CSV table of C-alpha atoms in Angstrom, one decimal:
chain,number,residue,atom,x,y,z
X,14,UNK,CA,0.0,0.0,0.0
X,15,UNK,CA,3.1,2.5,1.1
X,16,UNK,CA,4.6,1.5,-2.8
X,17,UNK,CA,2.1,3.6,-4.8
X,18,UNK,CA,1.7,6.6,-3.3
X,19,UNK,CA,5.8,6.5,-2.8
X,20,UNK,CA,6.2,6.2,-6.7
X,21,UNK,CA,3.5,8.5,-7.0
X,22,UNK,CA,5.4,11.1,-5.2
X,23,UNK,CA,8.8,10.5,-6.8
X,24,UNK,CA,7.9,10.4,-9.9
X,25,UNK,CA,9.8,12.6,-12.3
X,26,UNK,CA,7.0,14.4,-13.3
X,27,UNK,CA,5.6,15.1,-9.9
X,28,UNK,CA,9.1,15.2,-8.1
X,29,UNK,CA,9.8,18.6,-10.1
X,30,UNK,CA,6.7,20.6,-8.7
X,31,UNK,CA,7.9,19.0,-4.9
X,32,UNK,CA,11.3,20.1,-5.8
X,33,UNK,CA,13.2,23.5,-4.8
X,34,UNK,CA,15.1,24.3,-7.7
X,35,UNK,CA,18.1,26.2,-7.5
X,36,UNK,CA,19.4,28.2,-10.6
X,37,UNK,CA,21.4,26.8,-13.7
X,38,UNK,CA,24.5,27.8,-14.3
X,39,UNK,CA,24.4,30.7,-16.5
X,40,UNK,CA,27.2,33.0,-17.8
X,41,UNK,CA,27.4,35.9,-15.7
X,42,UNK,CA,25.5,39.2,-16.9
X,43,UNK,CA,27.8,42.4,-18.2
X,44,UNK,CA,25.8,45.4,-17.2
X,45,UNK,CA,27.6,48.1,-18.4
X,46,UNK,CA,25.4,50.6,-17.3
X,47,UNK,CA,23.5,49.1,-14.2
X,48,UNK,CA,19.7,50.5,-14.3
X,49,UNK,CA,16.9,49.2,-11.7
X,50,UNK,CA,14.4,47.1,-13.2
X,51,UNK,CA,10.7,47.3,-12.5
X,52,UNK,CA,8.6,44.7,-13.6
X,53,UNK,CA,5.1,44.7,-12.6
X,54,UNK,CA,1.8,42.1,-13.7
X,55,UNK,CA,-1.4,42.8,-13.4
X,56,UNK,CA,-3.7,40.4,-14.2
X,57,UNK,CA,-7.4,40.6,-16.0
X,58,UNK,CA,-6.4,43.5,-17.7
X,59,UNK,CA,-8.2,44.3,-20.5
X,60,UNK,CA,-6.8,47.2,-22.6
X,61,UNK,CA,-9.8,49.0,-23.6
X,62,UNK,CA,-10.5,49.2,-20.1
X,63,UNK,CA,-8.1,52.0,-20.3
X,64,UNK,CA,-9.7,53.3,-23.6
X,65,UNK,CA,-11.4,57.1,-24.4
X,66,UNK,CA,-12.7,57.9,-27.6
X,67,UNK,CA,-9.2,58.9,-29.4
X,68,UNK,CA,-7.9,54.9,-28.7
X,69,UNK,CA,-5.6,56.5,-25.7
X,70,UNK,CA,-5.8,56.3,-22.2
X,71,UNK,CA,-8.4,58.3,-20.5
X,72,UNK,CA,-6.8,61.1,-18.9
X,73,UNK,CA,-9.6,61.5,-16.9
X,74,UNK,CA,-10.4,58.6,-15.4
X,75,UNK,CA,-6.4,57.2,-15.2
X,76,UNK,CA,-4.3,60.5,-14.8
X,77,UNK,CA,-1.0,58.4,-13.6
X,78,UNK,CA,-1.4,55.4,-16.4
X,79,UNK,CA,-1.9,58.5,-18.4
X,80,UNK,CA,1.1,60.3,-17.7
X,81,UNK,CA,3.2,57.3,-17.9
X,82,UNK,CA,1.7,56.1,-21.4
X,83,UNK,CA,3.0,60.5,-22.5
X,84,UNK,CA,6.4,59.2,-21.0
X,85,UNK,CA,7.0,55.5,-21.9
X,86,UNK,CA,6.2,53.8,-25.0
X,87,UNK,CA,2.7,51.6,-25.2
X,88,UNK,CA,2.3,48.7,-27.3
X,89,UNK,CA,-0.8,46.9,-27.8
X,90,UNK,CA,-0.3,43.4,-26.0
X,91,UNK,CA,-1.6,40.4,-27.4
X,92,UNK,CA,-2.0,37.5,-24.6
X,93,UNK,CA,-0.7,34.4,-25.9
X,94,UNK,CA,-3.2,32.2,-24.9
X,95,UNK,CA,-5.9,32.7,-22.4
X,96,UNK,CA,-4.4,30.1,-19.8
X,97,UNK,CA,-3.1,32.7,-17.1
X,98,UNK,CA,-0.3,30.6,-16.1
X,99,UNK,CA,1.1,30.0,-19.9
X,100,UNK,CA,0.8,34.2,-20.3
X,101,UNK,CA,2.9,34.4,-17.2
X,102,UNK,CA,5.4,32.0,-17.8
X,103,UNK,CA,6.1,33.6,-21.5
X,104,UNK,CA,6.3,37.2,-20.0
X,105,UNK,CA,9.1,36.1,-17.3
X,106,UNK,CA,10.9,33.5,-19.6
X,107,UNK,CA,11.0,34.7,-23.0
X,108,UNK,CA,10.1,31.4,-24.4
X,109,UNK,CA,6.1,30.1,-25.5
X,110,UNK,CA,5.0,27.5,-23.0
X,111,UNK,CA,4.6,24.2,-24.0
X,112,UNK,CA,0.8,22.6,-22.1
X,113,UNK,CA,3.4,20.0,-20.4
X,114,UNK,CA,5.1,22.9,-19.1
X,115,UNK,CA,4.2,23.9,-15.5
X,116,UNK,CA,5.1,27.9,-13.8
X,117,UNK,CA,8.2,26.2,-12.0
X,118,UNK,CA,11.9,26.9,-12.0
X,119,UNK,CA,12.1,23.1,-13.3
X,120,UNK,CA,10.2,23.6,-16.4
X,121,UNK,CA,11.4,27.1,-17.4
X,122,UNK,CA,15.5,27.2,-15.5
X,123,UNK,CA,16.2,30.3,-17.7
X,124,UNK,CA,13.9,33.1,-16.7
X,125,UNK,CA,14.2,37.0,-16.0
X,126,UNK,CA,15.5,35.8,-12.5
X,127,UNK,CA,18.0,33.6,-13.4
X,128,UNK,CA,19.4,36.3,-16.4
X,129,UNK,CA,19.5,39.1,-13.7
X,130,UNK,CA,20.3,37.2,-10.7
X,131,UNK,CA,24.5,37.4,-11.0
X,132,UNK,CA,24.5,40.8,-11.6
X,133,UNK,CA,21.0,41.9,-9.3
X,134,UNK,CA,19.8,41.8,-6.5
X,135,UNK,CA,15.7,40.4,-6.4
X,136,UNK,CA,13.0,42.0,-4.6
X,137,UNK,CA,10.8,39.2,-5.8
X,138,UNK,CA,6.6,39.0,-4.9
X,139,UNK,CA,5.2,36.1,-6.8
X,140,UNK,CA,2.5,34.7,-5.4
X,141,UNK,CA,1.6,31.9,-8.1
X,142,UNK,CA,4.7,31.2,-10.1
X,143,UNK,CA,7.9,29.6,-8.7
X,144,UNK,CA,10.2,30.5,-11.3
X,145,UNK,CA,12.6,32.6,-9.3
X,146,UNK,CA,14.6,29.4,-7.8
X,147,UNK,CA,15.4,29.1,-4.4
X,148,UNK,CA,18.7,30.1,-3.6
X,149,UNK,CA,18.5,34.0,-5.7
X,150,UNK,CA,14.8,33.8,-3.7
X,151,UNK,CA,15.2,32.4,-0.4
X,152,UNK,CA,12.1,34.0,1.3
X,153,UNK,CA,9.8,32.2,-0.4
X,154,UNK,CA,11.3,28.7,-0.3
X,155,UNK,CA,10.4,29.5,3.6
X,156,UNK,CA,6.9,30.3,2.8
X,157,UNK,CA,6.1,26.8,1.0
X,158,UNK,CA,8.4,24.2,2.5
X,159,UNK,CA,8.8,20.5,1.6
X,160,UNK,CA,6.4,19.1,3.8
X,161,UNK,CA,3.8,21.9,2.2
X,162,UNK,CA,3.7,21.3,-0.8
X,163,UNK,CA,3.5,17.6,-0.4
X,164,UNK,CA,0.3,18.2,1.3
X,165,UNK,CA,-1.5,20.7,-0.9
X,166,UNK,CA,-0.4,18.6,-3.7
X,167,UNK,CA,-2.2,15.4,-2.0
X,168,UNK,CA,-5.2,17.6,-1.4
X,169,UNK,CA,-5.2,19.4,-5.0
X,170,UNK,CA,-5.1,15.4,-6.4
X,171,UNK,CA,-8.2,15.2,-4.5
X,172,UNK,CA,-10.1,17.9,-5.2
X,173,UNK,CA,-9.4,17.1,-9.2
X,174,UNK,CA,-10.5,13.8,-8.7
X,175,UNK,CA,-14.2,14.5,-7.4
X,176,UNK,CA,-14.4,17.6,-10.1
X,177,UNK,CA,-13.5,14.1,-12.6
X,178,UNK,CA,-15.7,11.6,-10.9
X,179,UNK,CA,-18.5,13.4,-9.2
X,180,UNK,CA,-21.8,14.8,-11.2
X,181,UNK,CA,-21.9,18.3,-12.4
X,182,UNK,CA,-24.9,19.3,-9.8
X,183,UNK,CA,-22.3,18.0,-6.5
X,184,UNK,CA,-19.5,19.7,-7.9
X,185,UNK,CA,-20.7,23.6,-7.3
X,186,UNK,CA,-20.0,23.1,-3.7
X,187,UNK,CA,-16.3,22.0,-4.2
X,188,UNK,CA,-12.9,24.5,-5.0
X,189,UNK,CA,-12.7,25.3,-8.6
X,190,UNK,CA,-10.0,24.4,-10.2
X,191,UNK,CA,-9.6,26.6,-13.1
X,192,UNK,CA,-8.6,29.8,-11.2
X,193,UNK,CA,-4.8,28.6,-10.7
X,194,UNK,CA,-2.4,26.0,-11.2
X,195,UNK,CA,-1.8,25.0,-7.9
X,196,UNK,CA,-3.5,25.5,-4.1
X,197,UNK,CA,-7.1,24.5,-4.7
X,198,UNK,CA,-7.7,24.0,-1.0
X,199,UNK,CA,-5.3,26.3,1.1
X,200,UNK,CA,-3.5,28.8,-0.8
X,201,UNK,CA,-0.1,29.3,1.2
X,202,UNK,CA,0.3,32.8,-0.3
X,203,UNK,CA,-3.4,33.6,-1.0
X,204,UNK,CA,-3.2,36.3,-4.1
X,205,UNK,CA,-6.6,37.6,-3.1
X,206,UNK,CA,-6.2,38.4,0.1
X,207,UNK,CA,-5.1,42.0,0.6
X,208,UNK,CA,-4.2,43.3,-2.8
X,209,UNK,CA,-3.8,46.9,-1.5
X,210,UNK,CA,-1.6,46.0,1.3
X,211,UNK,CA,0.8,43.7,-0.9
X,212,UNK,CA,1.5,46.6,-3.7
X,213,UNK,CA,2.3,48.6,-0.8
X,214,UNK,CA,4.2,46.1,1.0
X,215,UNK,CA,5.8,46.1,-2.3
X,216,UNK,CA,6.3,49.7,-2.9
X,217,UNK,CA,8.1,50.0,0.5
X,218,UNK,CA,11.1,47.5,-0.7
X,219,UNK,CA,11.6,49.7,-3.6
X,220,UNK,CA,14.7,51.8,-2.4
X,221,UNK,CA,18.0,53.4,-4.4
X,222,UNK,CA,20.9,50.7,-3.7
X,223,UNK,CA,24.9,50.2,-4.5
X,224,UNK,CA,23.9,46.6,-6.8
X,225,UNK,CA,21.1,47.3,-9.4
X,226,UNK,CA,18.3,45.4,-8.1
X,227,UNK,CA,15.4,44.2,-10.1
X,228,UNK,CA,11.8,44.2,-8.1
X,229,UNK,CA,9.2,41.6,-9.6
X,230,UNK,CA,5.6,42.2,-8.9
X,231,UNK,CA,2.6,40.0,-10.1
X,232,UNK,CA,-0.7,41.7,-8.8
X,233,UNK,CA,-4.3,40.2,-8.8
X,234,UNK,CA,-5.5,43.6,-9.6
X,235,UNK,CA,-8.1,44.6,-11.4
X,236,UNK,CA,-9.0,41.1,-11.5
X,237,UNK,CA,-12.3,39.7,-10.2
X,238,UNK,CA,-13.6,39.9,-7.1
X,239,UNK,CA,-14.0,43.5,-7.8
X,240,UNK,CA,-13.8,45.3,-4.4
X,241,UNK,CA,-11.9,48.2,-4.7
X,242,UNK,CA,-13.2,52.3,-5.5
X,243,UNK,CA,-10.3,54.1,-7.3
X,244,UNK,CA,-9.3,55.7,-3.7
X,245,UNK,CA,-8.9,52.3,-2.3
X,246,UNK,CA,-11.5,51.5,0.0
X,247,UNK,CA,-12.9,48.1,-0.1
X,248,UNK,CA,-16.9,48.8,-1.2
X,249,UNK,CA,-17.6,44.6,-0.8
X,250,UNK,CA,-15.8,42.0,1.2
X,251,UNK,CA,-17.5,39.1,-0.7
X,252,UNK,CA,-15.8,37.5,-4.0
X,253,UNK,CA,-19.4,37.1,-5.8
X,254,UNK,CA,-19.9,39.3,-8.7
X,255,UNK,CA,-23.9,39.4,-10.0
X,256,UNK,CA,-24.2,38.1,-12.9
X,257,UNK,CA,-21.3,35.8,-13.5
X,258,UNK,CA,-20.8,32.4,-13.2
X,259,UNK,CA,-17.3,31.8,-11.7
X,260,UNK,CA,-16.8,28.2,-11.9
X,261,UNK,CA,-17.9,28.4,-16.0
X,262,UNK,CA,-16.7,32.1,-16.8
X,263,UNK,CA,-19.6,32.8,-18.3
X,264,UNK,CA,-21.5,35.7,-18.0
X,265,UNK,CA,-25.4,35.5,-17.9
X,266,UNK,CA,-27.6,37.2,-20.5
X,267,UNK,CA,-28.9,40.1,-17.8
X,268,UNK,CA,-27.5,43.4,-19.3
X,269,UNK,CA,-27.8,45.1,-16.5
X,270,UNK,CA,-25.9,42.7,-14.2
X,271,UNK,CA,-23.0,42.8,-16.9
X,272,UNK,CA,-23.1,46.3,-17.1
X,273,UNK,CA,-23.0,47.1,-13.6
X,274,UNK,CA,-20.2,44.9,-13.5
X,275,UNK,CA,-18.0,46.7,-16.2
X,276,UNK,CA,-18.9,49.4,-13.9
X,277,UNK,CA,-17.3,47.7,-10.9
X,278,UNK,CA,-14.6,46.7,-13.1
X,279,UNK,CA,-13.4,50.2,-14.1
X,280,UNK,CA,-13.8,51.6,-10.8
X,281,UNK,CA,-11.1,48.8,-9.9
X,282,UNK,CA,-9.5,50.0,-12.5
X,283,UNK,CA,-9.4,53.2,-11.3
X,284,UNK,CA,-7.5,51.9,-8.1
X,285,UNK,CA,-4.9,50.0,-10.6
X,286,UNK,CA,-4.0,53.8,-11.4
X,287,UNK,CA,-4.0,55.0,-8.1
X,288,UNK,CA,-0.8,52.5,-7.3
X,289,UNK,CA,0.6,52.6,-10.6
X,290,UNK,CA,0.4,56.9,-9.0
X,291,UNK,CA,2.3,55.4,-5.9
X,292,UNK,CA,4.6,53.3,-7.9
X,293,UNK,CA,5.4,56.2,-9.6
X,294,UNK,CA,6.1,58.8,-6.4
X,295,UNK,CA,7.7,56.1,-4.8
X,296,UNK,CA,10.9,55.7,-7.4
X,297,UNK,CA,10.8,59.8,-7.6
X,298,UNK,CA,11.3,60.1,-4.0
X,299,UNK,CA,14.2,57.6,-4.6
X,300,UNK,CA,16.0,59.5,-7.0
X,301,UNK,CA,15.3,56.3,-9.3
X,302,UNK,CA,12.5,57.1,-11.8
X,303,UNK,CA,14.4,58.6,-14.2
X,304,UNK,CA,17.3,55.7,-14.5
X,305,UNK,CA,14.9,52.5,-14.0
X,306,UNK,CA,13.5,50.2,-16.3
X,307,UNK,CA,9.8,50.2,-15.9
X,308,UNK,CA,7.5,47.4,-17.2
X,309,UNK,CA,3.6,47.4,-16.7
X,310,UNK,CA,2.1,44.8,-18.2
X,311,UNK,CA,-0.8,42.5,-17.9
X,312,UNK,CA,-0.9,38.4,-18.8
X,313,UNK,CA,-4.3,38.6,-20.3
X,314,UNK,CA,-7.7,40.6,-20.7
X,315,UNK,CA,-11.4,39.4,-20.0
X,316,UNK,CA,-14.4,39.3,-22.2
X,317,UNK,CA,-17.5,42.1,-20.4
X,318,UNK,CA,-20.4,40.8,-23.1
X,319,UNK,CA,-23.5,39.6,-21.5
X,320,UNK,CA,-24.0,36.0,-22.4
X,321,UNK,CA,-20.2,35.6,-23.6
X,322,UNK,CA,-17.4,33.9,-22.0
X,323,UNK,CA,-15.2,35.6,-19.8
X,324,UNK,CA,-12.0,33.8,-20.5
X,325,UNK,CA,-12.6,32.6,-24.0
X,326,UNK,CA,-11.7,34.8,-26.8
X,327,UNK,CA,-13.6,32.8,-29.7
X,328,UNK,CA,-16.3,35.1,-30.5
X,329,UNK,CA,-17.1,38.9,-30.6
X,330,UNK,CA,-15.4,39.6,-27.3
X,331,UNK,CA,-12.2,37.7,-28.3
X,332,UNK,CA,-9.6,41.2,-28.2
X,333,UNK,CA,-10.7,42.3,-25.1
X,334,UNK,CA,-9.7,39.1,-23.9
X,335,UNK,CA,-6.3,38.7,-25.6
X,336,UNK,CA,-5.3,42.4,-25.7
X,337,UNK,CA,-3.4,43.4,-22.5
X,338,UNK,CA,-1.8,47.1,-22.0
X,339,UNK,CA,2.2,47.5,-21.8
X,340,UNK,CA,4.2,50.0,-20.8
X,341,UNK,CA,7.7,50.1,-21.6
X,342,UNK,CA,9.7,53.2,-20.0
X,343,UNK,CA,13.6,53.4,-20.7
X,344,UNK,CA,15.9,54.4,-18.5
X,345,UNK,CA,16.0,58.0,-19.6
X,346,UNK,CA,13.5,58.1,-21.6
X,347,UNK,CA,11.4,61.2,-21.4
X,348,UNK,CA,9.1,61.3,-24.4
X,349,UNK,CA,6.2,58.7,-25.0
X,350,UNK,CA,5.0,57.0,-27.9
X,351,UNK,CA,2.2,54.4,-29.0
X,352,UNK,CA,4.1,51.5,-31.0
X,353,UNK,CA,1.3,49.6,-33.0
X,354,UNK,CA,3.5,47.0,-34.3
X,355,UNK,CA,2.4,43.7,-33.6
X,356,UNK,CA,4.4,42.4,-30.3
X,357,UNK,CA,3.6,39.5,-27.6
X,358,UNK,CA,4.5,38.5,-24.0
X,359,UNK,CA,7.5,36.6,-24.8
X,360,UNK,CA,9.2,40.0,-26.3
X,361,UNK,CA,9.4,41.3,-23.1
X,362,UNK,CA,12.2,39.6,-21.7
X,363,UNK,CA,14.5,39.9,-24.6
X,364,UNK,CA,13.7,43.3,-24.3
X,365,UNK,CA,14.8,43.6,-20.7
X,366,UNK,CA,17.9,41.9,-21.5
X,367,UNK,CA,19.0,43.8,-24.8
X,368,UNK,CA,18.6,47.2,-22.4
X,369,UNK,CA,20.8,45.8,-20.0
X,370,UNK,CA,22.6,43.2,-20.6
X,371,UNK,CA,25.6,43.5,-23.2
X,372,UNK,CA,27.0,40.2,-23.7
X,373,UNK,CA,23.6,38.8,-23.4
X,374,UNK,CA,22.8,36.2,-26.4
X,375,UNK,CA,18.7,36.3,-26.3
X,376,UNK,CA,18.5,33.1,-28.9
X,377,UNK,CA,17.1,30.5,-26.9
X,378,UNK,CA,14.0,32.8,-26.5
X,379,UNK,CA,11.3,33.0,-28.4
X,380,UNK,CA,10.5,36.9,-28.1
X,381,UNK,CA,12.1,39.7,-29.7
X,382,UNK,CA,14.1,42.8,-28.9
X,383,UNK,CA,11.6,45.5,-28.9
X,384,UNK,CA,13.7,48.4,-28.5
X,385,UNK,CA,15.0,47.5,-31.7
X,386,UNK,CA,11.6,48.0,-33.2
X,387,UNK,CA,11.1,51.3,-31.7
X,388,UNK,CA,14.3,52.7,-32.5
X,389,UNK,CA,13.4,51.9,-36.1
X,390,UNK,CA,9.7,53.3,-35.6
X,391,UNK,CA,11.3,56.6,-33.7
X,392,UNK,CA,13.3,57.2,-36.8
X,393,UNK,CA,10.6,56.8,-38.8
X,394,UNK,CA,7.8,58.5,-37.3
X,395,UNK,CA,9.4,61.6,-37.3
X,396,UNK,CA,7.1,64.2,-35.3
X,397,UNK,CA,4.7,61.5,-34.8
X,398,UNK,CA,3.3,59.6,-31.3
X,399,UNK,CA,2.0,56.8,-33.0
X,400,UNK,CA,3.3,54.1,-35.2
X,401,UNK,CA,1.1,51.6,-37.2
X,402,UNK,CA,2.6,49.0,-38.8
């Protein structure tokens, strides 16, 4: 009886999520010109949410996302897929996921951490991937120990085997399992809980060092439950939103519902800009704006139609769900610009890397360099903010 659960365990395949995986040996990073590096996720971002009537973003309702986009250049982001975990891993690794493939320093040992991490220091928050391996990120290896994630994996098994054997009508009252990768039952780092606090708590470990340091953020903001006014004060405490069915992402047919939703939605929204306002203040009042390398980006939209899937992007609602906003701001740069050339998630970490790094070869990724493509598109726009390609 011990035998099968014991090969069960050690099994290659389920031996690498138990694992803590330290980092390959890479050549060490030449930084001649060490900049910080701020890299920040949102998640359920879709880029009209950010939208007025000229295709830019609303000054009005987003006056910091607004003054970053007239001070970094903004491309229009097109999610790989709409599996969250995929969209993640290809923003931090450069490389398109494979379906085998799993958020884990295992499946992807080259990554934005393990490029930086000889020449960086990490201020790492990332509360559903493990790609940042344990010895550049030693605070979280203490947050999900051995003996952890042995049992979350033994009770994530479970709960996938009653969503497989178990009739539809019993399995309402069980954990979904299409929300995240991992953690059905307990989640040891709960994303959810206190989104405000953990920007902040992020915010407050941003600070002008000797070692260039790279700080890694992946937010669930503005994604569902939406909670938030744009000042920051929590409206609802409950996850339920009216008029959406969680478990099946699928909206209901009652316009009103879905449009008081996308109501509830921007108004989160509104909060993402609020931080994004900290996020900026806090690297002014560092002396660090100027110099760092600032990344906003998102790993996927949503779909706001009533009757239409939230998460699938066959059918009329399919951009909002695969367009996600980016934000690119140089170090020095000073002038902003809308890039419409077509770009994905993976081209965000060769980008990093070409800024950076100068002995960096970027050819076991997937994405391209694309400050290459806007130092073509500068020349070649001439007086003009927006390129179309």
């Amino acid at each position: 009886m011990v035998f099968f659960p014991a090969l069960f365990l050690f099994s290659s395949s389920v031996a690498k999520v138990l694992g803590a995986w330290h980092s390959p040996p890479l050549p060490a990073p030449r930084v001649p010109a060490p900049a910080p590096v701020v890299l920040v996720v949102f998640d359920e971002f879709p880029t009209i949410s950010l939208m007025d009537e000229g295709r830019g973003v609303d000054p009005i309702r987003y006056p910091n996302l607004a003054r970053l986009a007239r001070e970094a250049t903004g491309f229009a982001l097109p999610s790989r897929s709409t599996a969250a975990r995929s969209s993640r891993s290809a923003i931090l690794s450069g490389t398109i996921p494979k379906s085998s493939q799993l958020p884990i320093t295992a499946d992807y040992p080259q990554n934005v951490f393990t490029v930086l991490g000889g020449a960086y220091t990490l201020n790492v928050f990332e509360p559903v991937t493990r790609l940042c391996p344990v010895d550049l990120c030693p605070a979280a290896a203490k947050r999900s120990t051995l003996a952890v994630r042995i049992r979350t994996l033994l009770e994530d098994v479970a709960v996938i085997y009653l969503h497989v054997v178990l009739p539809a009508d019993l399995t309402n009252r069980l954990p979904p399992i299409t929300q995240t990768w991992n953690y059905f039952v307990i989640r040891v780092d709960d994303p959810y809980r206190d989104r405000a606090g953990r920007f902040r708590e992020f915010l407050a470990a941003i600070s002008a060092e000797d070692q260039p340091a790279l700080y890694f953020l992946h937010t669930f903001l503005p994604h569902v439950p939406w909670t938030y006014f744009p000042s920051g004060r929590q409206y609802v405490p409950g996850a339920s939103v009216r008029g959406l069915n969680i478990r099946a992402e699928q909206w209901d047919d009652d316009d009103w519902a879905v449009t008081q939703a996308y109501q509830r939605h921007l108004l989160q929204v509104g909060f993402v800009d609020t931080l994004v306002g900290e996020l900026i203040t806090r690297l002014e009042d560092a002396g660090m704006y100027d110099s760092t390398l600032l990344v906003l980006t998102a790993d996927h939209g949503a779909g706001l139609l009533p009757g239409e899937s939230r998460r699938d992007a066959r059918g009329p609602h399919g951009v909002d769900v695969l367009k996600a906003p980016l934000f690119i701001k140089a170090p020095h740069q000073r002038r902003g610009m809308v890039n419409d050339c077509p770009v994905r998630s993976v081209d965000i970490l060769p980008t990093i890397a070409g800024v950076l790094v100068s002995n960096y070869r970027t050819r076991w990724m997937d994405g391209l360099w694309l400050t290459i493509l806007t130092a073509l598109s500068s020349r070649l726009r001439q007086a003009r903010s927006r390129v179309r390609c």
